[in-house]
């Protein structure tokens, strides 16, 4: 059996030709790379295969990185192949890990799409075999995936989603990079943009992977990082294609079951509900409660979109989210909900958007312990100082119009008590309001609550 030194010497003699990174001597370079692959494959059959592979990579770091920058596509592709074949579950030195990441960085940005697909496969294998290394360099690993998630070819984006799953399974700590606006590149958050990807295959894989991540993480990670993922999965249940909707609903159901199991394991519930739908609902209510503060802000920002299709998707997602919200969460966030729904209504251009806003208001009113909590959130907007100073960010006439619309919907939805009637009349009877809204509209509201 050849020693590692002998194998390194043979491989190095073949790799020397790649000191010239140009396309010259293409046939010779192709033969050299094939010889290198043959020699590295011999290591696989050794009794000490893992140790030998690590030693080989350690000794050939510089030469292999040089090959990854070759002007010849096949050389770059075979370099990735060689690294894939040398991966091992055994712990690798830091420098060797850096070699893998450096090659992934180059390959992930390669102009040749086949090399990018191979890079995604390499990332998947690396994340599975070296989870501690991925955890140590979690943000760097996520950045390596970004070029594939943004690629123009569907097949590369799908591979990128698989690579993203492998990285985040090993360590979710870099997840935030996929949800942040890149000011330097003026790039919108990557994962939220994939909701609207032109390819159903990409969207389908995205929702499968996000659901799988929520199910595979530990309870601690599930609720810490689920606050970003949950709104994305909810939006997927509203996809234009029924097949994607079904995929997403199945993912959401699996997440609900896992979260209910968490409650059982933590002795918060004593037994699993007998009905599967109840199991799913119980788990999703728990997840929404644990993720509420961050997720609701994300969803509320989505309903202020100026693009109608995105705004309406945001409204539908918010409604679905609030269906699982606890009373306590709704009460504490009522002013925030009212503020964003006010903005959405003030900016809307389509009647369908208006209907969706009213549907959310109806849902909130149905769940609140007292409708007066709703009045606490909207009536102060009609104060004279607030209207004159335009503290809501809109002209006083717009503010008055929106609040009046919300009040009209309110009185047509809830049972009007004397207390509610007196509170509303005390506000709309203020003389200055006729400066902002027609007297006839105020009279109509008075008649509605008479």
XYZ file of C-alpha atoms in Angstrom:
450
model
C 0.000 0.000 0.000
C 1.324 3.423 -0.968
C 2.149 5.877 1.782
C 0.442 9.260 1.927
C 3.752 10.890 1.032
C 3.946 8.824 -2.148
C 0.344 9.623 -3.113
C 0.908 13.325 -2.462
C 4.046 13.274 -4.582
C 2.209 11.631 -7.507
C -0.781 13.989 -7.266
C 1.450 17.053 -6.909
C 3.262 16.144 -10.122
C -0.088 16.148 -11.940
C -1.305 19.323 -10.267
C 1.784 21.323 -11.177
C 0.337 22.012 -14.638
C -2.445 24.049 -13.041
C -0.027 26.719 -11.893
C -1.005 28.151 -15.248
C -4.671 29.036 -14.648
C -5.378 29.859 -18.304
C -7.123 27.701 -20.916
C -3.834 26.770 -22.578
C -2.984 23.052 -22.817
C -6.598 22.102 -22.216
C -6.193 18.376 -23.215
C -3.127 17.970 -20.973
C -4.894 19.613 -18.078
C -7.935 17.414 -18.568
C -5.752 14.294 -18.462
C -3.937 15.588 -15.385
C -7.187 16.153 -13.520
C -8.429 12.667 -14.436
C -5.182 11.227 -13.068
C -5.639 13.206 -9.847
C -9.167 11.828 -9.454
C -7.920 8.263 -9.959
C -5.244 8.681 -7.315
C -7.613 10.210 -4.791
C -10.116 7.383 -5.327
C -7.469 4.876 -4.241
C -7.567 6.456 -0.784
C -11.217 5.452 -0.435
C -10.342 1.761 -0.329
C -7.762 2.032 2.433
C -8.399 0.784 5.948
C -7.420 4.244 7.226
C -9.509 6.032 4.585
C -10.736 8.868 6.844
C -7.300 9.678 8.254
C -5.684 9.368 4.839
C -8.271 11.686 3.234
C -7.679 14.346 5.882
C -3.905 14.116 5.453
C -4.212 14.294 1.698
C -6.390 17.407 1.802
C -4.092 19.018 4.346
C -1.060 18.515 2.111
C -2.790 19.596 -1.104
C -4.754 22.630 0.127
C -2.950 25.225 -1.981
C -2.952 23.151 -5.164
C -6.643 22.279 -4.955
C -7.640 25.881 -4.319
C -5.553 26.862 -7.330
C -7.524 24.367 -9.437
C -10.829 25.860 -8.248
C -9.777 29.107 -9.928
C -8.834 27.527 -13.261
C -10.184 29.142 -16.443
C -11.285 25.660 -17.588
C -14.814 24.726 -16.462
C -14.167 20.973 -16.280
C -11.164 21.507 -14.021
C -13.200 23.650 -11.635
C -16.027 21.113 -11.646
C -13.725 18.153 -10.983
C -12.072 20.046 -8.119
C -15.464 20.193 -6.414
C -15.962 16.481 -7.174
C -12.629 15.628 -5.543
C -13.567 17.519 -2.389
C -16.952 15.762 -2.289
C -15.231 12.371 -2.459
C -12.843 13.267 0.366
C -15.439 14.330 2.918
C -15.441 12.290 6.106
C -17.359 12.423 9.410
C -14.000 12.519 11.196
C -12.983 15.901 12.598
C -10.944 17.875 10.083
C -8.322 20.540 10.841
C -9.415 24.180 10.780
C -7.243 24.891 7.738
C -8.852 22.038 5.816
C -12.295 23.360 6.709
C -11.219 26.751 5.391
C -10.139 25.088 2.131
C -13.615 23.611 1.689
C -15.247 26.964 2.367
C -12.886 28.831 0.062
C -13.600 26.401 -2.763
C -17.361 26.621 -2.029
C -17.103 30.404 -2.190
C -15.469 30.290 -5.620
C -17.720 27.509 -6.954
C -20.895 29.107 -5.603
C -20.188 32.209 -7.683
C -19.028 30.283 -10.757
C -20.568 31.478 -14.055
C -21.098 27.822 -15.032
C -24.411 26.640 -13.498
C -23.349 22.969 -13.322
C -20.498 23.923 -11.007
C -22.892 25.863 -8.785
C -25.154 22.803 -8.556
C -22.154 20.660 -7.614
C -21.197 23.291 -5.044
C -24.671 23.000 -3.469
C -24.208 19.227 -3.200
C -20.774 19.773 -1.629
C -22.319 22.142 0.945
C -24.977 19.530 1.800
C -22.348 16.815 2.290
C -20.073 19.110 4.264
C -22.885 20.234 6.579
C -23.861 16.624 7.300
C -20.301 15.415 7.906
C -18.924 18.511 9.660
C -21.804 20.043 11.671
C -19.456 21.502 14.293
C -17.455 23.295 11.617
C -20.718 24.667 10.152
C -21.841 25.813 13.600
C -18.502 27.577 14.136
C -18.745 29.380 10.781
C -22.552 29.526 10.559
C -22.866 32.985 9.021
C -20.139 32.302 6.476
C -21.868 29.069 5.475
C -25.190 30.860 4.954
C -23.461 33.467 2.785
C -22.036 30.651 0.654
C -25.588 29.535 -0.148
C -26.883 32.973 -1.182
C -25.609 32.995 -4.806
C -27.480 29.751 -5.492
C -30.721 31.006 -3.936
C -30.511 34.077 -6.193
C -29.510 32.223 -9.380
C -31.475 32.742 -12.600
C -31.858 28.979 -13.204
C -34.609 27.126 -11.333
C -32.504 23.963 -10.885
C -29.748 25.936 -9.141
C -32.212 27.695 -6.826
C -33.725 24.328 -5.842
C -30.238 22.974 -5.092
C -29.572 26.147 -3.112
C -32.657 25.540 -0.970
C -31.403 22.010 -0.199
C -27.999 23.448 0.726
C -29.721 26.039 2.928
C -31.581 23.244 4.711
C -28.379 21.312 5.388
C -26.584 24.379 6.758
C -29.478 25.484 8.973
C -30.041 21.937 10.238
C -26.442 21.920 11.452
C -26.779 25.426 12.905
C -29.692 27.888 12.650
C -27.616 30.791 13.973
C -27.068 32.321 10.513
C -30.779 32.279 9.615
C -31.167 36.029 10.100
C -28.985 36.735 7.044
C -31.682 35.235 4.820
C -34.270 37.690 6.151
C -32.285 40.932 6.144
C -32.107 43.707 3.585
C -28.570 44.049 2.184
C -27.976 47.797 2.096
C -24.594 47.497 0.387
C -26.020 45.490 -2.533
C -29.517 47.033 -2.333
C -30.872 43.483 -2.155
C -34.227 42.568 -0.653
C -34.393 39.765 1.974
C -33.764 36.478 0.163
C -36.213 33.989 1.693
C -39.249 36.328 1.768
C -38.625 37.061 -1.930
C -38.732 33.333 -2.750
C -42.421 33.279 -1.755
C -43.062 35.018 -5.065
C -40.588 32.968 -7.139
C -41.796 32.332 -10.692
C -41.121 28.611 -10.318
C -43.661 26.483 -8.441
C -40.877 23.919 -7.918
C -38.797 26.485 -6.045
C -41.740 27.569 -3.886
C -42.707 23.967 -3.197
C -39.186 23.066 -2.074
C -38.935 26.225 0.020
C -42.039 25.412 2.064
C -41.068 21.741 2.462
C -37.615 22.710 3.729
C -38.835 25.428 6.120
C -41.361 23.016 7.633
C -38.706 20.336 7.906
C -36.355 22.732 9.710
C -38.986 23.661 12.285
C -39.633 19.968 12.915
C -35.960 18.917 13.109
C -34.676 21.658 15.417
C -34.627 21.290 19.187
C -37.539 22.973 21.015
C -35.258 25.842 22.014
C -34.227 26.547 18.418
C -37.723 25.865 17.105
C -39.247 28.764 19.063
C -36.231 31.058 18.853
C -35.911 30.882 15.065
C -39.471 29.903 14.219
C -40.530 33.533 14.580
C -38.945 34.239 11.172
C -40.040 31.056 9.412
C -43.657 30.829 10.604
C -44.941 33.839 8.594
C -43.319 32.434 5.433
C -45.010 29.047 5.792
C -48.354 30.732 6.504
C -48.080 32.716 3.279
C -47.403 29.483 1.392
C -50.840 28.135 2.303
C -52.192 31.000 0.164
C -50.109 30.211 -2.930
C -51.795 30.507 -6.336
C -51.178 26.824 -7.092
C -53.254 24.223 -5.188
C -50.321 21.770 -5.228
C -48.067 24.274 -3.443
C -50.884 25.099 -1.006
C -51.221 21.389 -0.182
C -47.480 21.045 0.375
C -47.463 24.012 2.700
C -50.515 22.915 4.665
C -48.922 19.488 5.153
C -45.715 21.144 6.410
C -47.727 23.352 8.778
C -49.630 20.325 10.095
C -46.382 18.486 10.829
C -45.091 21.540 12.678
C -48.306 21.673 14.736
C -47.926 18.018 15.733
C -44.303 18.548 16.794
C -45.221 21.615 18.887
C -47.978 19.704 20.663
C -45.439 16.978 21.414
C -43.259 19.713 22.956
C -46.135 20.644 25.266
C -46.572 17.014 26.256
C -42.838 16.513 26.859
C -42.737 19.648 29.009
C -45.726 18.365 31.029
C -47.745 21.476 30.050
C -50.483 19.180 28.775
C -51.094 15.790 30.348
C -52.122 13.863 27.268
C -52.182 14.202 23.492
C -55.610 15.222 22.108
C -57.392 12.294 20.481
C -58.370 14.250 17.365
C -55.520 14.973 14.938
C -56.966 18.346 13.948
C -56.988 19.320 17.607
C -53.376 18.163 17.929
C -52.387 20.408 15.013
C -54.386 23.399 16.281
C -53.002 23.085 19.822
C -49.437 22.999 18.523
C -49.868 25.931 16.140
C -51.477 28.047 18.863
C -48.465 27.344 21.056
C -46.044 28.192 18.237
C -47.858 31.438 17.420
C -47.810 32.439 21.099
C -44.081 31.710 21.430
C -43.260 33.569 18.200
C -45.906 36.288 18.444
C -43.932 39.464 19.115
C -41.513 39.179 16.185
C -43.829 37.403 13.763
C -46.709 39.851 14.143
C -44.422 42.811 13.416
C -43.103 41.074 10.290
C -46.638 40.312 9.089
C -47.880 43.822 9.855
C -45.077 45.354 7.828
C -46.177 43.130 4.939
C -49.703 44.581 4.862
C -48.330 48.060 4.111
C -46.847 46.943 0.759
C -47.722 49.196 -2.191
C -47.883 46.250 -4.604
C -51.458 44.983 -4.299
C -50.728 41.257 -4.679
C -48.076 41.442 -1.924
C -50.314 43.537 0.324
C -53.222 41.123 -0.064
C -50.982 38.103 0.549
C -49.764 39.890 3.670
C -53.335 40.511 4.836
C -54.354 36.879 4.280
C -51.230 35.665 6.112
C -51.911 38.016 9.021
C -55.506 36.796 9.295
C -54.396 33.163 9.384
C -51.782 34.000 12.026
C -54.300 35.837 14.212
C -56.698 32.876 14.082
C -54.175 31.042 16.298
C -53.326 34.041 18.512
C -54.141 34.034 22.205
C -56.406 36.670 23.753
C -53.530 38.053 25.825
C -51.350 38.508 22.730
C -54.176 40.267 20.868
C -54.908 42.627 23.761
C -51.276 43.650 24.271
C -50.783 44.308 20.554
C -54.151 45.946 19.789
C -52.741 49.443 19.289
C -50.037 48.098 16.976
C -52.577 46.073 14.989
C -54.848 49.102 14.662
C -51.944 51.304 13.544
C -50.842 49.030 10.701
C -54.387 48.244 9.602
C -54.972 52.017 9.524
C -51.985 52.433 7.168
C -53.126 49.527 4.980
C -56.611 51.026 4.667
C -55.316 54.546 4.021
C -53.137 53.320 1.144
C -55.363 50.664 -0.415
C -56.580 51.005 -3.993
C -58.656 47.840 -4.501
C -62.036 46.918 -3.006
C -60.740 43.370 -2.417
C -58.035 44.820 -0.162
C -60.667 46.712 1.825
C -62.679 43.505 2.304
C -59.618 41.678 3.625
C -58.939 44.473 6.134
C -62.528 44.291 7.371
C -62.236 40.494 7.682
C -59.236 40.937 9.991
C -61.037 43.575 12.053
C -64.010 41.210 12.419
C -61.722 38.400 13.555
C -60.057 40.656 16.132
C -63.401 41.893 17.469
C -64.655 38.322 17.771
C -61.634 37.309 19.874
C -61.212 40.367 22.101
C -62.676 39.964 25.621
C -64.291 43.410 25.272
C -64.942 45.486 22.129
C -64.032 48.605 24.092
C -60.351 47.566 23.840
C -60.744 48.207 20.105
C -62.209 51.669 20.761
C -59.246 52.459 23.034
C -56.975 51.933 20.040
C -58.821 53.986 17.401
C -60.809 56.782 19.067
C -57.735 58.796 20.219
C -56.884 59.307 16.536
C -59.804 61.739 16.325
C -58.409 64.098 18.991
C -58.143 67.668 17.683
C -54.419 67.980 18.362
C -53.727 64.627 16.689
C -55.677 65.605 13.565
C -54.165 69.099 13.335
C -50.589 67.897 13.862
C -51.071 64.925 11.521
C -49.411 62.707 14.131
C -50.643 59.596 12.309
C -48.467 60.482 9.320
C -51.482 61.353 7.169
C -53.557 64.514 6.597
C -56.345 64.962 9.125
C -58.970 64.331 6.432
C -57.455 60.892 5.674
C -57.224 59.990 9.348
C -60.847 60.976 9.968
C -62.037 59.057 6.895
C -60.245 55.839 7.923
C -61.331 55.999 11.575
C -64.916 56.654 10.531
C -64.791 53.629 8.211
C -63.433 51.499 11.065
C -66.124 52.773 13.435
C -68.879 52.103 10.886
C -67.639 48.539 10.488
C -67.379 48.262 14.273
C -71.005 49.222 14.957
C -72.186 46.798 12.276
C -70.197 43.942 13.834
C -70.612 44.112 17.617
C -73.534 44.458 19.977
C -73.785 48.133 20.890
C -74.067 48.729 24.625
C -74.912 52.076 26.266
C -71.264 52.469 27.254
C -70.072 51.948 23.683
C -72.761 54.270 22.291
C -71.853 57.064 24.688
C -68.126 56.738 23.989
C -68.563 56.948 20.228
C -71.065 59.818 20.402
C -68.830 61.778 22.760
C -66.128 61.731 20.092
C -68.081 62.169 16.848
C -70.174 65.015 18.298
C -67.088 67.229 18.577
C -67.669 70.285 16.402
C -64.206 70.408 14.834
C -64.676 67.043 13.100
C -66.758 68.686 10.360
C -63.529 70.364 9.217
C -62.173 66.922 8.325
C -65.218 64.916 7.263
C -68.665 65.612 5.839
C -71.464 66.153 8.368
C -73.651 63.654 6.470
C -71.220 60.823 7.148
C -71.138 61.639 10.849
C -74.946 61.721 10.871
C -75.027 58.273 9.242
C -72.857 56.878 12.039
C -75.050 58.514 14.689
C -78.087 56.873 13.111
C -76.385 53.499 13.072
C -75.837 53.544 16.837
C -79.078 55.268 17.808
